[in-house]
Short mmCIF file of C-alpha atoms in Angstrom, two decimals:
data_model
loop_
_atom_site.label_atom_id
_atom_site.label_comp_id
_atom_site.label_asym_id
_atom_site.label_seq_id
_atom_site.Cartn_x
_atom_site.Cartn_y
_atom_site.Cartn_z
CA MET A 1 -61.53 32.31 35.57
CA SER A 2 -62.22 34.95 32.95
CA SER A 3 -60.13 35.33 29.80
CA THR A 4 -58.00 37.84 31.70
CA ALA A 5 -55.99 35.45 33.78
CA SER A 6 -56.10 36.37 37.45
CA GLY A 7 -56.46 34.75 40.78
CA LYS A 8 -57.58 35.23 44.35
CA ASN A 9 -55.90 37.28 47.13
CA GLY A 10 -53.62 39.24 44.84
CA THR A 11 -52.15 36.23 43.04
CA TRP A 12 -51.93 36.52 39.28
CA ARG A 13 -52.14 33.31 37.20
CA ASN A 14 -51.70 32.67 33.50
CA TRP A 15 -54.22 30.95 31.19
CA GLY A 16 -52.34 27.64 31.15
CA GLY A 17 -52.26 27.57 34.97
CA ASN A 18 -48.50 26.87 35.06
CA VAL A 19 -47.31 30.36 36.14
CA SER A 20 -48.35 32.49 39.10
CA ALA A 21 -47.05 35.68 40.71
CA ARG A 22 -47.87 38.00 43.60
CA PRO A 23 -47.39 41.63 42.53
CA ALA A 24 -46.88 44.25 45.26
CA ARG A 25 -49.21 46.65 43.42
CA GLU A 26 -51.64 46.57 40.48
CA VAL A 27 -52.78 49.51 38.38
CA THR A 28 -55.33 49.79 35.57
CA PRO A 29 -54.49 53.11 33.90
CA ALA A 30 -57.15 54.80 31.77
CA SER A 31 -54.70 56.90 29.74
CA VAL A 32 -51.09 57.01 28.59
CA ASP A 33 -50.42 59.84 31.06
CA GLU A 34 -51.75 57.74 33.94
CA LEU A 35 -49.60 54.82 32.84
CA ALA A 36 -46.49 57.02 32.60
CA ALA A 37 -47.19 58.42 36.08
CA ALA A 38 -47.55 54.88 37.50
CA VAL A 39 -44.20 53.92 35.93
CA ARG A 40 -42.47 56.98 37.44
CA GLN A 41 -44.03 56.26 40.85
CA ALA A 42 -42.89 52.62 40.71
CA ALA A 43 -39.35 53.80 39.94
CA GLU A 44 -39.43 56.08 43.01
CA ASP A 45 -40.67 53.20 45.15
CA GLY A 46 -38.03 50.82 43.82
CA LEU A 47 -40.59 48.46 42.24
CA ARG A 48 -39.97 46.55 39.03
CA ILE A 49 -42.64 46.96 36.34
CA LYS A 50 -44.55 44.52 34.11
CA ALA A 51 -47.57 44.93 31.87
CA VAL A 52 -49.76 41.87 31.43
CA GLY A 53 -52.35 41.03 28.77
CA THR A 54 -54.68 38.05 29.01
CA GLY A 55 -52.02 35.71 30.37
CA HIS A 56 -51.88 33.52 27.27
CA SER A 57 -48.10 33.07 27.53
CA PHE A 58 -46.90 29.80 29.04
CA THR A 59 -43.61 31.36 30.19
CA SER A 60 -43.27 33.71 33.17
CA ILE A 61 -42.63 36.63 30.78
CA ALA A 62 -45.38 38.72 32.46
CA ALA A 63 -44.77 37.65 36.07
CA THR A 64 -43.64 40.29 38.57
CA ASP A 65 -43.42 40.86 42.32
CA GLY A 66 -43.46 44.63 41.68
CA LEU A 67 -45.96 46.77 39.77
CA LEU A 68 -48.40 44.89 37.53
CA ILE A 69 -49.98 47.09 34.84
CA ARG A 70 -53.30 45.85 33.48
CA PRO A 71 -54.21 47.49 30.17
CA GLN A 72 -57.93 46.68 29.92
CA LEU A 73 -58.95 50.37 29.97
CA LEU A 74 -56.50 51.19 27.18
CA THR A 75 -58.70 49.72 24.46
CA GLY A 76 -60.32 50.68 21.20
CA ILE A 77 -59.35 52.16 17.87
CA ARG A 78 -57.68 55.59 17.99
CA LYS A 79 -57.56 56.26 14.29
CA ILE A 80 -58.18 54.68 10.90
CA ASP A 81 -56.13 56.19 8.08
CA ARG A 82 -57.61 55.03 4.77
CA ASP A 83 -54.95 56.81 2.69
CA ALA A 84 -52.07 55.08 4.45
CA MET A 85 -54.23 51.94 5.03
CA THR A 86 -53.33 51.78 8.71
CA VAL A 87 -55.24 51.51 11.97
CA THR A 88 -53.94 52.75 15.31
CA VAL A 89 -55.24 50.83 18.27
CA GLU A 90 -54.77 51.04 22.06
CA ALA A 91 -52.45 48.37 23.48
CA GLY A 92 -55.02 46.60 25.67
CA THR A 93 -57.47 45.94 22.84
CA PRO A 94 -58.18 42.21 22.46
CA LEU A 95 -57.44 40.89 18.96
CA LYS A 96 -61.04 39.67 18.83
CA ARG A 97 -62.37 43.23 19.26
CA LEU A 98 -59.90 44.57 16.71
CA ASN A 99 -60.89 41.93 14.13
CA VAL A 100 -64.62 42.57 14.56
CA ALA A 101 -64.19 46.37 14.47
CA LEU A 102 -62.00 46.20 11.35
CA ALA A 103 -64.47 43.91 9.56
CA ARG A 104 -67.25 46.40 10.30
CA GLU A 105 -65.12 49.05 8.57
CA GLY A 106 -64.48 46.73 5.60
CA LEU A 107 -60.85 46.15 6.65
CA SER A 108 -58.67 43.28 7.84
CA LEU A 109 -55.19 42.35 8.99
CA THR A 110 -53.36 40.31 6.33
CA ASN A 111 -52.55 37.38 8.61
CA MET A 112 -53.12 36.32 12.23
CA GLY A 113 -52.67 33.48 14.69
CA ASP A 114 -55.26 30.82 15.46
CA ILE A 115 -56.62 32.35 18.66
CA MET A 116 -57.76 35.93 19.20
CA GLU A 117 -58.22 36.22 22.96
CA GLN A 118 -54.91 38.04 23.50
CA THR A 119 -54.39 41.79 23.68
CA VAL A 120 -52.68 43.32 20.64
CA SER A 121 -49.65 44.31 22.71
CA GLY A 122 -49.31 40.93 24.43
CA ALA A 123 -49.66 39.05 21.15
CA THR A 124 -47.11 41.17 19.26
CA SER A 125 -44.60 41.51 22.12
CA THR A 126 -44.20 37.73 22.26
CA GLY A 127 -44.16 37.17 18.49
CA THR A 128 -47.59 35.56 17.99
CA HIS A 129 -47.99 34.32 14.41
CA GLY A 130 -50.19 32.25 12.15
CA THR A 131 -48.95 30.49 9.06
CA GLY A 132 -48.07 32.07 5.74
CA ARG A 133 -45.98 31.62 2.62
CA ASP A 134 -45.63 35.37 2.01
CA SER A 135 -47.35 37.03 5.00
CA ALA A 136 -45.62 37.02 8.37
CA SER A 137 -46.44 37.39 12.08
CA ILE A 138 -48.81 39.96 13.57
CA ALA A 139 -45.78 42.03 14.69
CA ALA A 140 -44.49 42.16 11.11
CA GLN A 141 -47.67 44.08 10.20
CA ILE A 142 -46.85 46.89 12.66
CA ARG A 143 -46.10 50.28 11.08
CA ALA A 144 -45.62 52.37 14.25
CA LEU A 145 -45.51 51.93 18.03
CA GLU A 146 -45.98 54.14 21.07
CA LEU A 147 -44.36 53.04 24.30
CA VAL A 148 -43.69 54.35 27.80
CA THR A 149 -40.03 53.71 28.61
CA ALA A 150 -38.60 52.83 32.03
CA ASP A 151 -38.17 56.48 33.05
CA GLY A 152 -41.81 57.30 32.29
CA SER A 153 -41.25 59.12 28.99
CA VAL A 154 -43.45 58.44 25.95
CA LEU A 155 -41.58 57.34 22.84
CA THR A 156 -43.02 56.84 19.35
CA CYS A 157 -41.19 54.81 16.75
CA SER A 158 -41.57 53.74 13.12
CA GLU A 159 -39.27 53.11 10.16
CA LYS A 160 -38.66 56.87 10.03
CA GLU A 161 -38.80 57.82 13.73
CA ASN A 162 -36.43 56.03 16.15
CA PRO A 163 -35.93 53.22 13.60
CA ASP A 164 -33.53 51.29 15.87
CA VAL A 165 -36.24 51.09 18.54
CA PHE A 166 -38.83 50.16 15.90
CA ALA A 167 -36.66 47.27 14.64
CA ALA A 168 -36.63 45.71 18.11
CA ALA A 169 -39.75 46.89 19.93
CA ARG A 170 -42.24 45.25 17.56
CA ILE A 171 -41.32 42.04 19.43
CA GLY A 172 -39.96 43.68 22.55
CA LEU A 173 -40.70 41.01 25.20
CA GLY A 174 -41.75 43.83 27.53
CA ALA A 175 -38.04 44.61 27.97
CA LEU A 176 -37.85 47.98 26.20
CA GLY A 177 -40.95 49.74 27.51
CA VAL A 178 -44.68 49.37 28.10
CA VAL A 179 -46.45 49.46 24.72
CA THR A 180 -49.43 51.85 24.79
CA ALA A 181 -50.56 51.96 21.13
CA ILE A 182 -49.84 50.08 17.92
CA THR A 183 -50.36 51.14 14.30
CA PHE A 184 -51.02 48.16 12.02
CA ALA A 185 -51.07 47.95 8.24
CA VAL A 186 -54.53 46.84 7.09
CA GLU A 187 -56.10 46.01 3.75
CA PRO A 188 -59.62 45.90 2.32
CA LEU A 189 -61.61 43.00 3.76
CA PHE A 190 -61.15 39.84 1.67
CA LEU A 191 -62.43 36.27 1.59
CA LEU A 192 -60.46 33.11 2.27
CA THR A 193 -61.40 29.60 1.24
CA ALA A 194 -60.29 26.98 3.74
CA CYS A 195 -59.79 23.38 2.66
CA GLU A 196 -59.37 21.03 5.59
CA GLU A 197 -58.63 17.40 4.85
CA PRO A 198 -56.91 14.40 6.40
CA MET A 199 -53.63 13.30 4.79
CA PRO A 200 -51.11 10.59 5.74
CA PHE A 201 -48.10 11.92 7.70
CA GLU A 202 -45.64 10.48 5.17
CA GLN A 203 -47.46 12.11 2.26
CA VAL A 204 -47.42 15.55 3.95
CA LEU A 205 -43.67 15.25 4.53
CA ALA A 206 -43.00 14.02 0.99
CA ASP A 207 -45.07 16.86 -0.53
CA PHE A 208 -44.29 19.55 2.05
CA ASP A 209 -42.40 21.89 -0.32
CA GLU A 210 -45.23 21.75 -2.86
CA LEU A 211 -47.97 22.19 -0.26
CA TRP A 212 -46.08 25.20 1.09
CA ALA A 213 -45.43 26.73 -2.35
CA GLU A 214 -48.94 26.24 -3.74
CA ASN A 215 -50.88 27.73 -0.81
CA GLU A 216 -50.89 31.17 0.76
CA HIS A 217 -51.42 29.64 4.20
CA PHE A 218 -50.63 25.97 4.78
CA GLU A 219 -50.60 24.18 8.14
CA PHE A 220 -51.18 20.71 9.48
CA TYR A 221 -51.69 18.80 12.69
CA TRP A 222 -50.05 15.44 13.23
CA PHE A 223 -51.58 13.11 15.81
CA PRO A 224 -48.76 11.30 17.69
CA HIS A 225 -49.14 7.48 17.84
CA THR A 226 -50.75 7.60 14.37
CA GLY A 227 -49.63 8.07 10.79
CA SER A 228 -52.39 10.63 10.25
CA THR A 229 -52.53 14.39 9.89
CA ASN A 230 -55.23 16.96 9.36
CA THR A 231 -54.16 19.60 6.80
CA LYS A 232 -55.52 23.11 6.34
CA ARG A 233 -55.01 25.28 3.25
CA ASN A 234 -56.29 28.86 3.27
CA ASN A 235 -56.25 30.83 0.02
CA ARG A 236 -57.83 34.09 -1.12
CA SER A 237 -61.11 33.68 -2.91
CA ALA A 238 -63.30 35.75 -5.22
CA GLY A 239 -66.29 34.40 -3.29
CA PRO A 240 -69.12 34.03 -2.69
CA ALA A 241 -68.88 33.57 1.09
CA GLN A 242 -69.94 30.07 2.18
CA PRO A 243 -69.48 29.96 5.94
CA VAL A 244 -69.58 26.75 7.94
CA GLY A 245 -73.24 26.12 8.86
CA GLN A 246 -74.04 26.91 12.49
CA LEU A 247 -74.93 23.36 13.48
CA LYS A 248 -72.01 21.82 11.58
CA GLY A 249 -69.70 24.50 12.98
CA TRP A 250 -70.87 23.85 16.50
CA PHE A 251 -70.47 20.10 16.06
CA GLU A 252 -66.97 20.27 14.56
CA ASP A 253 -65.47 23.25 16.40
CA GLU A 254 -67.21 23.11 19.75
CA PHE A 255 -68.33 19.53 20.24
CA LEU A 256 -65.53 17.59 18.51
CA SER A 257 -62.57 19.98 18.84
CA ASN A 258 -63.41 21.24 22.32
CA GLY A 259 -66.11 19.14 24.03
CA VAL A 260 -65.24 15.58 23.05
CA PHE A 261 -61.55 16.48 22.96
CA GLN A 262 -61.78 17.70 26.58
CA VAL A 263 -63.38 14.42 27.70
CA ALA A 264 -60.83 12.39 25.70
CA ASN A 265 -58.04 14.27 27.46
CA TRP A 266 -59.59 13.65 30.88
CA VAL A 267 -59.72 9.93 30.08
CA GLY A 268 -56.15 10.01 28.76
CA ARG A 269 -54.88 11.81 31.85
CA ALA A 270 -56.58 9.25 34.11
CA VAL A 271 -55.59 6.20 32.01
CA PRO A 272 -52.54 7.04 29.84
CA ALA A 273 -52.63 3.60 28.18
CA THR A 274 -55.81 4.65 26.32
CA ILE A 275 -54.12 7.61 24.60
CA PRO A 276 -52.94 5.87 21.38
CA SER A 277 -56.49 4.57 20.72
CA ILE A 278 -57.95 8.01 21.50
CA ALA A 279 -55.42 9.58 19.12
CA ARG A 280 -56.50 7.24 16.32
CA ILE A 281 -60.15 8.14 16.88
CA SER A 282 -59.37 11.89 17.17
CA SER A 283 -57.39 11.83 13.93
CA ARG A 284 -60.42 10.35 12.13
CA ALA A 285 -63.12 12.43 13.84
CA LEU A 286 -62.63 15.53 11.72
CA SER A 287 -63.71 14.91 8.14
CA ALA A 288 -62.75 16.99 5.12
CA ARG A 289 -64.56 20.30 4.74
CA THR A 290 -64.32 23.45 2.62
CA TYR A 291 -65.73 26.85 3.52
CA THR A 292 -65.25 30.50 2.53
CA ASP A 293 -65.44 33.43 4.94
CA ILE A 294 -63.76 36.66 6.07
CA PRO A 295 -60.20 36.19 7.42
CA TYR A 296 -60.65 36.12 11.18
CA LYS A 297 -63.45 33.56 10.88
CA VAL A 298 -61.12 31.28 8.90
CA PHE A 299 -57.78 31.87 10.67
CA THR A 300 -59.01 31.67 14.26
CA SER A 301 -60.94 29.11 16.28
CA PRO A 302 -61.91 28.83 19.95
CA ARG A 303 -59.56 26.94 22.28
CA ARG A 304 -61.51 25.78 25.30
CA VAL A 305 -59.38 22.78 26.23
CA ARG A 306 -56.54 24.15 28.35
CA PHE A 307 -53.03 22.97 27.64
CA VAL A 308 -49.35 23.79 28.04
CA GLU A 309 -47.31 24.38 24.90
CA MET A 310 -43.77 24.50 23.57
CA GLU A 311 -43.04 25.77 20.06
CA PHE A 312 -39.79 26.20 18.16
CA ALA A 313 -39.05 27.85 14.82
CA VAL A 314 -36.58 25.87 12.74
CA PRO A 315 -35.19 26.86 9.33
CA ARG A 316 -37.90 25.95 6.83
CA GLU A 317 -35.61 23.58 4.93
CA ALA A 318 -35.03 21.58 8.15
CA VAL A 319 -38.71 20.97 9.00
CA VAL A 320 -39.18 17.53 7.40
CA GLU A 321 -36.07 16.09 9.03
CA THR A 322 -37.01 17.63 12.39
CA LEU A 323 -40.50 16.10 12.23
CA ARG A 324 -39.11 12.67 11.35
CA GLU A 325 -36.85 12.87 14.40
CA LEU A 326 -39.75 13.99 16.59
CA LYS A 327 -41.93 11.09 15.43
CA ALA A 328 -39.10 8.57 15.97
CA MET A 329 -38.55 9.95 19.48
CA VAL A 330 -42.26 9.67 20.40
CA ASP A 331 -42.48 6.15 18.93
CA ARG A 332 -39.56 4.78 20.93
CA SER A 333 -40.08 6.80 24.15
CA GLY A 334 -43.15 5.13 25.63
CA LEU A 335 -44.60 8.66 26.03
CA ARG A 336 -48.36 9.03 25.74
CA VAL A 337 -49.23 12.24 23.88
CA SER A 338 -52.91 13.13 23.53
CA PHE A 339 -52.50 16.53 21.80
CA PRO A 340 -51.66 16.91 18.11
CA VAL A 341 -48.39 18.52 16.96
CA GLU A 342 -49.04 21.72 14.99
CA VAL A 343 -46.84 22.73 12.02
CA ARG A 344 -46.90 26.20 10.39
CA THR A 345 -44.54 28.46 8.40
CA ALA A 346 -43.47 32.10 8.15
CA PRO A 347 -41.30 34.04 5.70
CA ALA A 348 -38.15 35.77 6.95
CA ASP A 349 -38.73 39.20 8.54
CA ASP A 350 -36.53 42.08 9.73
CA ILE A 351 -37.52 42.23 13.43
CA THR A 352 -34.50 41.86 15.72
CA LEU A 353 -35.76 39.02 17.95
CA SER A 354 -38.52 37.63 15.76
CA THR A 355 -38.41 33.84 15.59
CA ALA A 356 -38.36 34.31 11.78
CA SER A 357 -35.74 37.08 11.88
CA GLY A 358 -33.59 36.80 8.77
CA ARG A 359 -34.67 33.28 7.86
CA ASP A 360 -37.64 31.47 6.31
CA SER A 361 -39.04 29.44 9.18
CA ALA A 362 -41.27 26.53 10.04
CA TYR A 363 -42.90 26.24 13.45
CA ILE A 364 -43.39 22.97 15.29
CA ALA A 365 -45.59 23.16 18.38
CA VAL A 366 -45.98 20.38 20.93
CA HIS A 367 -48.78 20.48 23.51
CA MET A 368 -49.77 18.59 26.63
CA PHE A 369 -53.17 18.64 28.33
CA ARG A 370 -53.14 20.96 31.35
CA GLY A 371 -52.34 19.01 34.51
CA THR A 372 -50.47 16.22 32.69
CA PRO A 373 -46.71 15.95 33.34
CA TYR A 374 -45.08 17.47 30.26
CA GLN A 375 -41.40 17.79 31.21
CA ARG A 376 -40.15 14.52 29.70
CA TYR A 377 -41.86 15.08 26.34
CA PHE A 378 -40.89 18.76 26.13
CA THR A 379 -37.27 18.09 27.14
CA ALA A 380 -36.89 15.41 24.46
CA ALA A 381 -38.57 17.65 21.84
CA GLU A 382 -36.43 20.64 22.81
CA ARG A 383 -33.28 18.59 22.33
CA ILE A 384 -34.37 17.83 18.74
CA PHE A 385 -35.37 21.45 18.00
CA THR A 386 -32.15 22.95 19.35
CA ALA A 387 -30.04 20.55 17.28
CA HIS A 388 -31.55 22.39 14.28
CA GLU A 389 -30.83 25.85 15.75
CA GLY A 390 -34.47 26.19 16.74
CA ARG A 391 -35.70 29.46 18.21
CA PRO A 392 -38.42 29.06 20.87
CA HIS A 393 -41.59 31.14 20.86
CA TRP A 394 -41.06 33.79 23.56
CA GLY A 395 -44.41 33.04 25.17
CA LYS A 396 -44.19 29.26 25.23
CA VAL A 397 -42.36 26.79 27.49
CA HIS A 398 -38.61 26.42 26.87
CA THR A 399 -35.38 26.26 28.87
CA ARG A 400 -33.09 28.34 26.60
CA ASP A 401 -31.01 31.23 27.93
CA ALA A 402 -29.13 34.32 26.72
CA GLU A 403 -26.03 32.32 25.82
CA TYR A 404 -28.07 30.14 23.45
CA PHE A 405 -29.96 33.10 21.95
CA ALA A 406 -26.69 34.91 21.20
CA GLN A 407 -25.86 31.93 18.94
CA VAL A 408 -29.20 31.60 17.08
CA TYR A 409 -30.03 35.33 16.73
CA PRO A 410 -27.37 37.19 14.69
CA ARG A 411 -28.75 40.54 15.98
CA PHE A 412 -29.07 39.54 19.64
CA GLY A 413 -26.44 42.07 20.73
CA GLU A 414 -28.35 44.84 18.97
CA PHE A 415 -31.38 44.14 21.18
CA THR A 416 -29.44 43.97 24.45
CA ALA A 417 -27.57 47.21 23.63
CA LEU A 418 -30.89 48.96 23.04
CA ARG A 419 -32.20 47.61 26.33
CA ASP A 420 -29.10 48.97 28.09
CA ARG A 421 -29.94 52.40 26.65
CA LEU A 422 -33.72 52.36 27.31
CA ASP A 423 -33.73 50.54 30.67
CA PRO A 424 -30.26 50.86 32.20
CA GLU A 425 -31.57 50.19 35.72
CA ARG A 426 -33.56 47.11 34.61
CA ARG A 427 -36.85 48.43 35.95
CA LEU A 428 -38.70 46.27 33.39
CA GLN A 429 -36.79 43.11 34.26
CA ASN A 430 -38.10 39.90 35.81
CA ASP A 431 -36.62 36.41 36.24
CA TYR A 432 -37.61 35.36 32.73
CA LEU A 433 -35.96 38.35 31.05
CA ARG A 434 -32.84 37.88 33.19
CA ARG A 435 -32.59 34.35 31.84
CA VAL A 436 -33.30 35.02 28.16
CA LEU A 437 -31.56 38.39 27.78
CA GLY A 438 -28.86 38.10 30.44
CA ALA A 439 -28.44 40.31 33.50
#
């Protein structure tokens, strides 16, 4: 399977392997006009419409039995504006290509998530984020959007033009239109120094506020069944660049984090009783290291071990208590969890359905190795997250519905009203959107 998730005989599958769909028709438009024409044709034929990126969402947000739009020909940079410090990029461009192209131009996004396989439109539409004290999700760096709405018309929006659409469509879930181009704010290329070091779980929780306040980008991984974490602090640096050596990088990122980790997960899946011992070894395998490099080489890393993931954003002040409850639940449950729990933060933003909308947030992500039963663990974790008014990542496993979202998103009604205006006939709807936004 290539990075663009797909399958045989017309079946589409996602990266995690937990969602599949059989679209009636697939198109790969080479221009915005072609895409708009395909949308109008689908409307005439009574087909629902979905655009899909690389299938990195674990929910069925991109699944359709109607028209599936693949954006891989809509790629590349349209325009770099050095006065405004923005870059306009076609929707199907993979983040990886954007990052490399920007670096070549001496530019960079301010913040990003930890993988860069996704398309820019798929990543932003689902609210993909990294970690940051002051800098927010990828969508929060959007300055303008172009989208084809359900009737086939092309709409552009920004803070000045169609501002109500701009407020919502930056994380639009594919419900407001098919995004065709995105204008991002960029800045001159800078260096980050990453400090990765193990730290006891209790110490991280005790010092969490300080670790958050003292670092531009703080995150950590806790290994269930252990009292150990691996912390990562990324801060801007005057240089010089000191990248991870190739051999050391291969050993730590490919061999330990992907190769050995894959084998450990195979063993754990076959013999669950071995998981706590594997977790103890995994938590000790990665030693402390410090390196300095350009942003995308520090923020992102390859993920070759396939998994299924659930992630909730809780109010930042609730994160320590939530983690204590999660650890207590794992300890008494008899569950065997071979994947670390990832914890990150984001400042409040002004995007209608952003997981950090209107509140400083902390993200807690739980993972299970692909092919391992995850329902019991995820259900128990979700119960803890929702007790703290958690908001699930739109592209990761959860069971929440519109009724719940109306309670945890003060501006939920604003989004659904806009959807009523832009897609009154629900041409962009699928089962997932029916559940999370209501019929």
